[in-house]
Structure formats: structure tokens, C-alpha cells
PDB file of C-alpha atoms in Angstrom:
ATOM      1  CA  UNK A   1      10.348   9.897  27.932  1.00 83.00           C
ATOM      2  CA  UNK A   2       8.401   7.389  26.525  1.00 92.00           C
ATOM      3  CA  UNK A   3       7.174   4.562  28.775  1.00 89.00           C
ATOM      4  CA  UNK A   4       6.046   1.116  28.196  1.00 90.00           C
ATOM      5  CA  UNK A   5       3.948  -1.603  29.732  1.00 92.00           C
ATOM      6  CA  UNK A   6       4.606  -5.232  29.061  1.00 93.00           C
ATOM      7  CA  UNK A   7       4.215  -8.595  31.071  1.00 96.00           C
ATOM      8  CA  UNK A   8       7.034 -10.729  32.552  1.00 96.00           C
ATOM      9  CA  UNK A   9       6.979 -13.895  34.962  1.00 97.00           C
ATOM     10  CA  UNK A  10       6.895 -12.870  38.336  1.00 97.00           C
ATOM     11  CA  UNK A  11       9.446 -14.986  39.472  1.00 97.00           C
ATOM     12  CA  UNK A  12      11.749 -13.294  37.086  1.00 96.00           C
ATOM     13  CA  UNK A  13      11.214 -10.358  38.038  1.00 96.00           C
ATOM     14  CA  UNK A  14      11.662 -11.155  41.642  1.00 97.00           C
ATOM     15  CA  UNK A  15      15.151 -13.148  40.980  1.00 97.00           C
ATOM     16  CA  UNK A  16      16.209 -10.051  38.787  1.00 96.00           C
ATOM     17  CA  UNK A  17      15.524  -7.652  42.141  1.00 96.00           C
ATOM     18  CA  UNK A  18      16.891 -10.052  44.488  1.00 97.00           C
ATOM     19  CA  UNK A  19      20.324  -9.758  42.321  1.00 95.00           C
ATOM     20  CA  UNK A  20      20.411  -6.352  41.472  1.00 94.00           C
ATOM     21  CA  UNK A  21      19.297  -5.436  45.319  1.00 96.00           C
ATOM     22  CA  UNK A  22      16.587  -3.387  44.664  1.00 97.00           C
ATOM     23  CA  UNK A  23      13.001  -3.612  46.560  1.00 96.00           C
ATOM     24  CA  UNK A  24      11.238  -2.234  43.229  1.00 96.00           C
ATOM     25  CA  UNK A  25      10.194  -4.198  40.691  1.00 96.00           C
ATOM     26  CA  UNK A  26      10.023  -1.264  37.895  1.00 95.00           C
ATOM     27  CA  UNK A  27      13.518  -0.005  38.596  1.00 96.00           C
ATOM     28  CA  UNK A  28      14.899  -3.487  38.718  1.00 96.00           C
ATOM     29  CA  UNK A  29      13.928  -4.276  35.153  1.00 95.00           C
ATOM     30  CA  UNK A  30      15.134  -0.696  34.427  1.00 95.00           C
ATOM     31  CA  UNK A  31      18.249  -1.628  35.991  1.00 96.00           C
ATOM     32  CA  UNK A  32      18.952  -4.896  34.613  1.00 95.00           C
ATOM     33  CA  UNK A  33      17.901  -3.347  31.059  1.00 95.00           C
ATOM     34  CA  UNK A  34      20.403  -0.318  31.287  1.00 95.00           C
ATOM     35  CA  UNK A  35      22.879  -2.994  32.044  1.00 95.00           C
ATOM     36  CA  UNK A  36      22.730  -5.388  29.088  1.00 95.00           C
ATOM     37  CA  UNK A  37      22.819  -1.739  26.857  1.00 94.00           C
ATOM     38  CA  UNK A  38      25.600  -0.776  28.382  1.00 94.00           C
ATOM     39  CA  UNK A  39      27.310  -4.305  28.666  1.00 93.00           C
ATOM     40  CA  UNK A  40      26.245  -4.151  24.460  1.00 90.00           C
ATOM     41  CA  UNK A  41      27.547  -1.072  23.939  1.00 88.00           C
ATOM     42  CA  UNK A  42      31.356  -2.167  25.832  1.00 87.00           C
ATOM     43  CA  UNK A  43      31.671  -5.173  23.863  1.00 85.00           C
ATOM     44  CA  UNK A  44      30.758  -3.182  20.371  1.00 82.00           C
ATOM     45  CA  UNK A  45      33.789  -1.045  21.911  1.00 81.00           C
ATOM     46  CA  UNK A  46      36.236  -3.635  22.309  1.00 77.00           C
ATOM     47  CA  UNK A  47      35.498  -5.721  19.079  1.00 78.00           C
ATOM     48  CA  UNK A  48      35.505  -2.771  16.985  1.00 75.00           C
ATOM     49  CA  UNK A  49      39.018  -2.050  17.744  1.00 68.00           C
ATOM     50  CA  UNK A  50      39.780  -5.652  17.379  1.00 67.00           C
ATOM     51  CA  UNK A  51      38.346  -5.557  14.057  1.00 67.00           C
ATOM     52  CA  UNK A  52      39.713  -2.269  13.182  1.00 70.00           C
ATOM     53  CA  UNK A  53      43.365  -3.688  13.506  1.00 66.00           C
ATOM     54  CA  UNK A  54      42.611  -6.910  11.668  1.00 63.00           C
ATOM     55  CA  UNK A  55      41.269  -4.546   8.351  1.00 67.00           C
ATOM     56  CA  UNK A  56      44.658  -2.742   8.999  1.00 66.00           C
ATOM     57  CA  UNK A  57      46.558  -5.625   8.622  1.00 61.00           C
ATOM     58  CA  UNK A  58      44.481  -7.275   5.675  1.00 61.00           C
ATOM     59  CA  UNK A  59      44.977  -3.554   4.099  1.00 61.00           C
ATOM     60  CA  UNK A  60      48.730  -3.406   3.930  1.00 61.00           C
ATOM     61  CA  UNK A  61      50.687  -5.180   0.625  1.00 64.00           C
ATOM     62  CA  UNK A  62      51.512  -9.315   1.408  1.00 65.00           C
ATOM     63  CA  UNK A  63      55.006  -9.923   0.453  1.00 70.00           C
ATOM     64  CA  UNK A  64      55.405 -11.969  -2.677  1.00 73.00           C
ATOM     65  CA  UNK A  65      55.297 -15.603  -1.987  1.00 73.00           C
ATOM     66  CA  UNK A  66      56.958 -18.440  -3.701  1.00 64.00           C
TER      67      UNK A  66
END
């Protein structure tokens, strides 16, 4: 796997171990990053079959009105 290097705050990074409970600061950022994806990836889940069920009902014929 790829890997890449990049800079943060150090006080975010230490706030983002303190939370997630883990003494590394690598695999804190890993773990907070893996998180967001797969928070992403739940709500993409749920508003898909939202919208799904809304282009169902905009799909079938309106009743005449008037």
C-alpha cells in the first residue's frame, strides 16, 4: 500500500489520540481517517435509499387534478 507523509498540528493530533485511545500518533490519524470513510460511506447508504424511494414515487402517474 501506498503511504503518505503530510504535516498536522500537534495538538490535533494529540486530542485525536486522546479520543480514539490510542498511544500512537500514526494509527490514530489512521483511525480517525478509516472512521470518517466509513461514517461517509453509511450515510451514502442510508440517503441513497431515501432517495431511491422518493424517484419511485416521483416515477409513478399523479392522478388528474382539478
Amino acid at each position: 500500500m501506498a503511504k503518505v507523509g503530510i504535516t498536522l498540528d500537534a495538538e490535533l493530533v494529540v486530542e485525536a489520540m486522546v479520543l480514539a485511545g490510542i498511544g500512537s500518533p500514526q494509527d490514530a490519524i489512521e483511525a480517525v481517517v478509516r472512521d470518517y470513510i466509513a461514517r461517509g460511506h453509511r450515510t451514502e447508504t442510508r440517503t441513497e435509499s431515501k432517495d431511491r424511494n422518493l424517484r419511485e414515487v416521483d416515477a409513478k402517474p399523479q392522478e388528474p387534478q382539478g
